mmCIF file of C-alpha atoms in Angstrom:
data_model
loop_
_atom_site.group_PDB
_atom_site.id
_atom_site.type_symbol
_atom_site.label_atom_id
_atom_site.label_comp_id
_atom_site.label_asym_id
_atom_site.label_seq_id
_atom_site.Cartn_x
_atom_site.Cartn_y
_atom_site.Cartn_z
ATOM 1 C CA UNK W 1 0.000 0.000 0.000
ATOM 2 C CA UNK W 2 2.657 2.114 0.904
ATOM 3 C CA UNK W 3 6.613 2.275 1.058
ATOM 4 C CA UNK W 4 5.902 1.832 4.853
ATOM 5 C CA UNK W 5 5.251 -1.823 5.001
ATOM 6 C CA UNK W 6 1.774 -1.964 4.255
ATOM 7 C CA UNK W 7 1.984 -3.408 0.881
ATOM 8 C CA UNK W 8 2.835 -6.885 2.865
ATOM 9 C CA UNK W 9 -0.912 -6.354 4.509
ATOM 10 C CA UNK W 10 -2.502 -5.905 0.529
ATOM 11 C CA UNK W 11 -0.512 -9.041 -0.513
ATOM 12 C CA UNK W 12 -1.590 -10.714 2.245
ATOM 13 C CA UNK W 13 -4.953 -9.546 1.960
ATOM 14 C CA UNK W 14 -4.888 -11.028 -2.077
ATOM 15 C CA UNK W 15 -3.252 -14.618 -0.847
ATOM 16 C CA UNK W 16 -6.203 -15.249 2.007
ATOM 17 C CA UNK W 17 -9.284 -13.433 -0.681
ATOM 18 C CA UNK W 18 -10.008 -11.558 2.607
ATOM 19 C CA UNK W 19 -11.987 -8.350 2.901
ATOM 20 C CA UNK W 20 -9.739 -5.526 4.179
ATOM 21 C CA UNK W 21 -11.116 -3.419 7.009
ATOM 22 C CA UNK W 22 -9.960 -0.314 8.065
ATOM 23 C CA UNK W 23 -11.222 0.712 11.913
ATOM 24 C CA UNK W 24 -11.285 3.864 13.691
ATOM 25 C CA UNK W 25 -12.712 6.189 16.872
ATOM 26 C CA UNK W 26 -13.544 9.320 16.945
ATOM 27 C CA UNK W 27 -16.640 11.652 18.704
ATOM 28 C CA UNK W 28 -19.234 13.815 17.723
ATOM 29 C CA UNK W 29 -19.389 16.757 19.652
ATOM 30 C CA UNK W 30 -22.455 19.676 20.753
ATOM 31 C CA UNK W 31 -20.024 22.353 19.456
ATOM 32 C CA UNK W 32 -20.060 21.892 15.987
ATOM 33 C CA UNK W 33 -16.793 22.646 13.689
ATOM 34 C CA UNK W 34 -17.507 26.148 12.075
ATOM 35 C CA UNK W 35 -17.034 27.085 8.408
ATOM 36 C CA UNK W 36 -17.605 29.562 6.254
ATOM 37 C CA UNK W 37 -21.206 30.791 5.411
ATOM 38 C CA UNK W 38 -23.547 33.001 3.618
ATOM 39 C CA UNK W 39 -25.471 35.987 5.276
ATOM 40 C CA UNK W 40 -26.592 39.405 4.470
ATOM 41 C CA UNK W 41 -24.562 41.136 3.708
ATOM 42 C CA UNK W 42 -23.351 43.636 6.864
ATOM 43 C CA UNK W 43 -24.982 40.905 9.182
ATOM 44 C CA UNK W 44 -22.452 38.449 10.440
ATOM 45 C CA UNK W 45 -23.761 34.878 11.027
ATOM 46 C CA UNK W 46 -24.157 33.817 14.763
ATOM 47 C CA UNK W 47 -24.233 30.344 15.997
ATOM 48 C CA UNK W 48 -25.789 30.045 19.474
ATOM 49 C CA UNK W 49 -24.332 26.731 21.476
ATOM 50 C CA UNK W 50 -24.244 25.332 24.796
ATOM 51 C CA UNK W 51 -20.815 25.786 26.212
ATOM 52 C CA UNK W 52 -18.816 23.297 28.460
ATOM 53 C CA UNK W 53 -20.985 21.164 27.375
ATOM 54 C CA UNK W 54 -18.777 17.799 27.554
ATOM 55 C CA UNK W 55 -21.281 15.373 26.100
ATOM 56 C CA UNK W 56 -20.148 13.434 22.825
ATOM 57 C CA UNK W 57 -21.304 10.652 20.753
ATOM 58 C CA UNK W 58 -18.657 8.094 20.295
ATOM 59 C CA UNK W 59 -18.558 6.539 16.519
ATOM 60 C CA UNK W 60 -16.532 3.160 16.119
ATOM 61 C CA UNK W 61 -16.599 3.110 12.536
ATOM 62 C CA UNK W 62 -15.000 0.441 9.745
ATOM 63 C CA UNK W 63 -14.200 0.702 5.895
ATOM 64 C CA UNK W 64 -14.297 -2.749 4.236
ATOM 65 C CA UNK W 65 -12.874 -3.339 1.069
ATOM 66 C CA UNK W 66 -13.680 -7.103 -0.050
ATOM 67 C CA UNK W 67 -11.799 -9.149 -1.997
ATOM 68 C CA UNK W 68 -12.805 -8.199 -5.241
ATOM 69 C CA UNK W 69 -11.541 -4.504 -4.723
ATOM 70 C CA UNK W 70 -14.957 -3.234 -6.282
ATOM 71 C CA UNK W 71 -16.848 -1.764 -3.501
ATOM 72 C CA UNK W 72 -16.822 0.040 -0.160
ATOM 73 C CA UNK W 73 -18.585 -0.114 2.605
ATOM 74 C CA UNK W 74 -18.821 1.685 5.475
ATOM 75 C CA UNK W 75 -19.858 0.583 8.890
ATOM 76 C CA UNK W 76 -20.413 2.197 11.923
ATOM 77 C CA UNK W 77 -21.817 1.723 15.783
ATOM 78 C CA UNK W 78 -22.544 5.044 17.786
ATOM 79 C CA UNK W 79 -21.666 5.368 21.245
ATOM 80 C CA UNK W 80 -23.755 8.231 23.081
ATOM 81 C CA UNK W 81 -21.574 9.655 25.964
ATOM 82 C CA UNK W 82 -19.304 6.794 26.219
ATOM 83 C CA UNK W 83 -15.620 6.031 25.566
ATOM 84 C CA UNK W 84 -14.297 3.478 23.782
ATOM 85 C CA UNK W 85 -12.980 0.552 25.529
ATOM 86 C CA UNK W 86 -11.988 -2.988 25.028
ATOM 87 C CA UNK W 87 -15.787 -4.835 25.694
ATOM 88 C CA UNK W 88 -16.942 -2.006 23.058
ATOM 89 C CA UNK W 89 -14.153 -2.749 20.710
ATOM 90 C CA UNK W 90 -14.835 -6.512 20.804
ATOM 91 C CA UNK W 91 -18.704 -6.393 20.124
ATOM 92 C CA UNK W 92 -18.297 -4.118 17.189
ATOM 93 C CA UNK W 93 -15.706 -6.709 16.211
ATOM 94 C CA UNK W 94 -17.893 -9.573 16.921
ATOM 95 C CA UNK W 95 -20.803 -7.678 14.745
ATOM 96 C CA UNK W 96 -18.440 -6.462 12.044
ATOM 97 C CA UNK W 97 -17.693 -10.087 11.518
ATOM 98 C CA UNK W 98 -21.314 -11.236 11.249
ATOM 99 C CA UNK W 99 -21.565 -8.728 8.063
ATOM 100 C CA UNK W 100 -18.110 -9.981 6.411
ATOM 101 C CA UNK W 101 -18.696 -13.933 4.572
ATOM 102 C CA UNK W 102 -14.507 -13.983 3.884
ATOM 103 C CA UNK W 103 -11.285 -13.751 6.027
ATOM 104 C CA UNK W 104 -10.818 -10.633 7.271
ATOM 105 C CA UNK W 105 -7.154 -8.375 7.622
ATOM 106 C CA UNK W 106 -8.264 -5.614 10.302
ATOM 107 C CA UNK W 107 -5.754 -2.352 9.973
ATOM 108 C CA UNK W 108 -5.875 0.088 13.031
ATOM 109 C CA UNK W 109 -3.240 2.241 15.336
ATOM 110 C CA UNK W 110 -1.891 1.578 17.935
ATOM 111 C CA UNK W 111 -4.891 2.950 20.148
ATOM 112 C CA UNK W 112 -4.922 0.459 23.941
ATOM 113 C CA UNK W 113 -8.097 -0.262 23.882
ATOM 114 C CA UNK W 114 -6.603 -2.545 20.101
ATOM 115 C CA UNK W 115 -3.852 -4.027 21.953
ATOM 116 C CA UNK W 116 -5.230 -4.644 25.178
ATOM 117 C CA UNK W 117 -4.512 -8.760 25.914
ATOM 118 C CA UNK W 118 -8.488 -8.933 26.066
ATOM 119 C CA UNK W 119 -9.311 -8.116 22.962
ATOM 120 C CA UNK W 120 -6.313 -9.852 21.277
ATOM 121 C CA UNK W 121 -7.425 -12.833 23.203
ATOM 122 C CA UNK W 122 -10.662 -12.433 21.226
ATOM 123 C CA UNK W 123 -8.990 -11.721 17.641
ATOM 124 C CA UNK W 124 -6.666 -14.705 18.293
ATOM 125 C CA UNK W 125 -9.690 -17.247 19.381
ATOM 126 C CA UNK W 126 -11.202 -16.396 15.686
ATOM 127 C CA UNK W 127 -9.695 -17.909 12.698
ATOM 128 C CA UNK W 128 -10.768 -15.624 10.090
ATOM 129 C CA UNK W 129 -9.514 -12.112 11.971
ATOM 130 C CA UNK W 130 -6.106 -11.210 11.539
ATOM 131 C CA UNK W 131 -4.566 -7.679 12.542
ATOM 132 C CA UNK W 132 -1.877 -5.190 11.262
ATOM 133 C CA UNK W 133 -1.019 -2.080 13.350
ATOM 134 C CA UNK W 134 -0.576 0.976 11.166
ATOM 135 C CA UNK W 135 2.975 2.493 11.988
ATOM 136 C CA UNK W 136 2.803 5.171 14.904
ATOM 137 C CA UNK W 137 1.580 8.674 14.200
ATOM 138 C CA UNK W 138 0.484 8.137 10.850
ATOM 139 C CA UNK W 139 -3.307 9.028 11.028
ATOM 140 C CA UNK W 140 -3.298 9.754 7.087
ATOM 141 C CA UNK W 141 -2.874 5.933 6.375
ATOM 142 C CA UNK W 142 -6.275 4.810 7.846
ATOM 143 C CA UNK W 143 -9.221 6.215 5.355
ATOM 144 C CA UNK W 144 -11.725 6.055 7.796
ATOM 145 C CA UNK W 145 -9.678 9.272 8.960
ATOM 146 C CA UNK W 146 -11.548 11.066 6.291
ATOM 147 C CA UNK W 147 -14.731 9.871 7.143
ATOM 148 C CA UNK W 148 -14.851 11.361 9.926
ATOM 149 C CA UNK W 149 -13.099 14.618 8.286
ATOM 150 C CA UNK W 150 -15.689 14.789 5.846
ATOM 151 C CA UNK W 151 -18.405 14.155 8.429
ATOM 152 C CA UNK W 152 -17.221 17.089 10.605
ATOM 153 C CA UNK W 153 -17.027 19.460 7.860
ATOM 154 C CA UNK W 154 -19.577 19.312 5.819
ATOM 155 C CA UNK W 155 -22.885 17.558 7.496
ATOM 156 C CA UNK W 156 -21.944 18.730 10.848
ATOM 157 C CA UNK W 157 -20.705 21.701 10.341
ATOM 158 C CA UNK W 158 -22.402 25.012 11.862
ATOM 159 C CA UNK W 159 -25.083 22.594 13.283
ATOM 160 C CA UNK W 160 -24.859 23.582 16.886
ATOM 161 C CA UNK W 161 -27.047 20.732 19.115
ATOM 162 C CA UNK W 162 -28.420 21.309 22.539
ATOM 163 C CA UNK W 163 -29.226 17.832 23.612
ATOM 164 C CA UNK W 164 -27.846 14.253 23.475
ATOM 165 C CA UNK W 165 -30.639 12.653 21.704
ATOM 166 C CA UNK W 166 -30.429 15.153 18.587
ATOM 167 C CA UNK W 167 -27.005 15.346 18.906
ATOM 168 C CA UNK W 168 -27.183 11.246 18.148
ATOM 169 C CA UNK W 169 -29.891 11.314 15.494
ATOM 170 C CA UNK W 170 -28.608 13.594 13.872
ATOM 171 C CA UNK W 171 -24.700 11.911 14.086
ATOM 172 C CA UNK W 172 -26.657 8.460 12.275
ATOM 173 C CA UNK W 173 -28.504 9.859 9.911
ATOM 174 C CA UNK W 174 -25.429 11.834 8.687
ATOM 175 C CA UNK W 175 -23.173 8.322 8.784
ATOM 176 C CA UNK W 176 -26.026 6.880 7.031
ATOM 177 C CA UNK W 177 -25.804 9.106 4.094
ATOM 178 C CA UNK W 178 -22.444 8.482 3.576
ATOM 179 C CA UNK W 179 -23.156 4.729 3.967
ATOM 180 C CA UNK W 180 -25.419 4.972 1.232
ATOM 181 C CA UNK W 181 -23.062 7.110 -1.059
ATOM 182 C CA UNK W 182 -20.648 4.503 -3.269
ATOM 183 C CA UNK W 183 -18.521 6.920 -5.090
ATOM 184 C CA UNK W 184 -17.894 9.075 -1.602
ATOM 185 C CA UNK W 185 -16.871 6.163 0.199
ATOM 186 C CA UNK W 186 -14.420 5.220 -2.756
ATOM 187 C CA UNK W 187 -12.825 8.808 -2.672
ATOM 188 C CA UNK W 188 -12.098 8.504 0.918
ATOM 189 C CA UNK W 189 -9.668 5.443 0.334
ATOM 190 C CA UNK W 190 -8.389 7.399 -3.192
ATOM 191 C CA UNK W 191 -7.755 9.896 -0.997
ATOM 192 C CA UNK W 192 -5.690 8.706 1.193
ATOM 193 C CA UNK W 193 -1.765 7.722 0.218
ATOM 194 C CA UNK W 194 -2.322 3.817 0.169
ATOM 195 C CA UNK W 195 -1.283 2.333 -3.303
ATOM 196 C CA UNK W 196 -4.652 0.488 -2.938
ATOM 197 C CA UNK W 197 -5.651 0.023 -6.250
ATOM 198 C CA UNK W 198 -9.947 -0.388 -6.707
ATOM 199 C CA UNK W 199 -12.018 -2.236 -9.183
#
């Protein structure tokens, strides 16, 4: 994939037919990211938001690339006001792997909660898992990355949300539209500086 040492991961990947997944964190917050707008002109835009506000919605989210290198898809399991630990990593594993028929090579970082003994325990009881760390400090490897980019800046952005349970709906149904969007979730691993090569 790169001059890293991930191009042993794709080869690998090709020699088992197994789906490649990509898996990241990250958190949805009440104060949105701001951009640019349009107003009147003279008036300058104001975004009212509750401040200190320290609730979050924690996405575990996955890009799967299957064997055939022709699709993308995207899966995701929100998290309102919680962290991510090892029990949450392992049942999005064990769900992940309910949705994916072939072997699967999971790429992450080097995050504990991945290589905590309990949930390598639980990759290393199941045959058709096997996992690659991305090097350290290299965040621009892992598309998912730009999920979460795009998600912040665009249907996110200059949304301010007063309340947990808007601040969630409104978190899925924005994942969902990318989930639903084939050529966006394509561009995200284009994007990114992997010599991945799609269908």
């Amino acid at each position: 994939m790169d001059q890293t040492g991930l191009g042993t991961h794709q080869k690998k990947a090709s020699r088992l037919k197994a789906t490649l997944v990509f898996l990241d964190e990250s958190a949805a917050l009440m104060a949105p990211l701001l951009r640019r707008t349009w107003n009147r002109r003279g008036e300058t835009p104001c975004l009212t938001q509750r401040t200190r506000a320290h609730t979050k919605v924690t996405i575990i989210g996955a890009l799967c690339i299957p064997p055939s290198r022709d699709s993308v898809q995207f899966y995701f399991r929100l998290l309102p006001n919680q962290n991510t630990n090892t029990d949450l990593t392992i049942a999005f594993l064990g769900q992940l792997q309910r949705h994916i028929d072939s072997p699967i090579v999971l790429i992450w970082d080097r995050l504990q909660a991945h290589r905590a003994g309990k949930v390598q325990r639980f990759i290393q009881a199941r045959t058709r898992i096997r996992t690659e760390f991305l090097p350290p400090y290299a965040p621009e490897l892992n598309p998912v990355e730009y999920v979460w980019s795009y998600l912040k800046t665009n249907p996110l952005a200059n949304r301010p949300l007063f309340d947990l349970g808007t601040l969630t709906s409104t978190t899925r149904q924005s994942s969902r539209s990318i989930q639903r969007t084939p050529q966006l979730l394509r561009s995200f691993v284009k994007h990114s500086p992997l010599f991945l090569r799609l269908q």
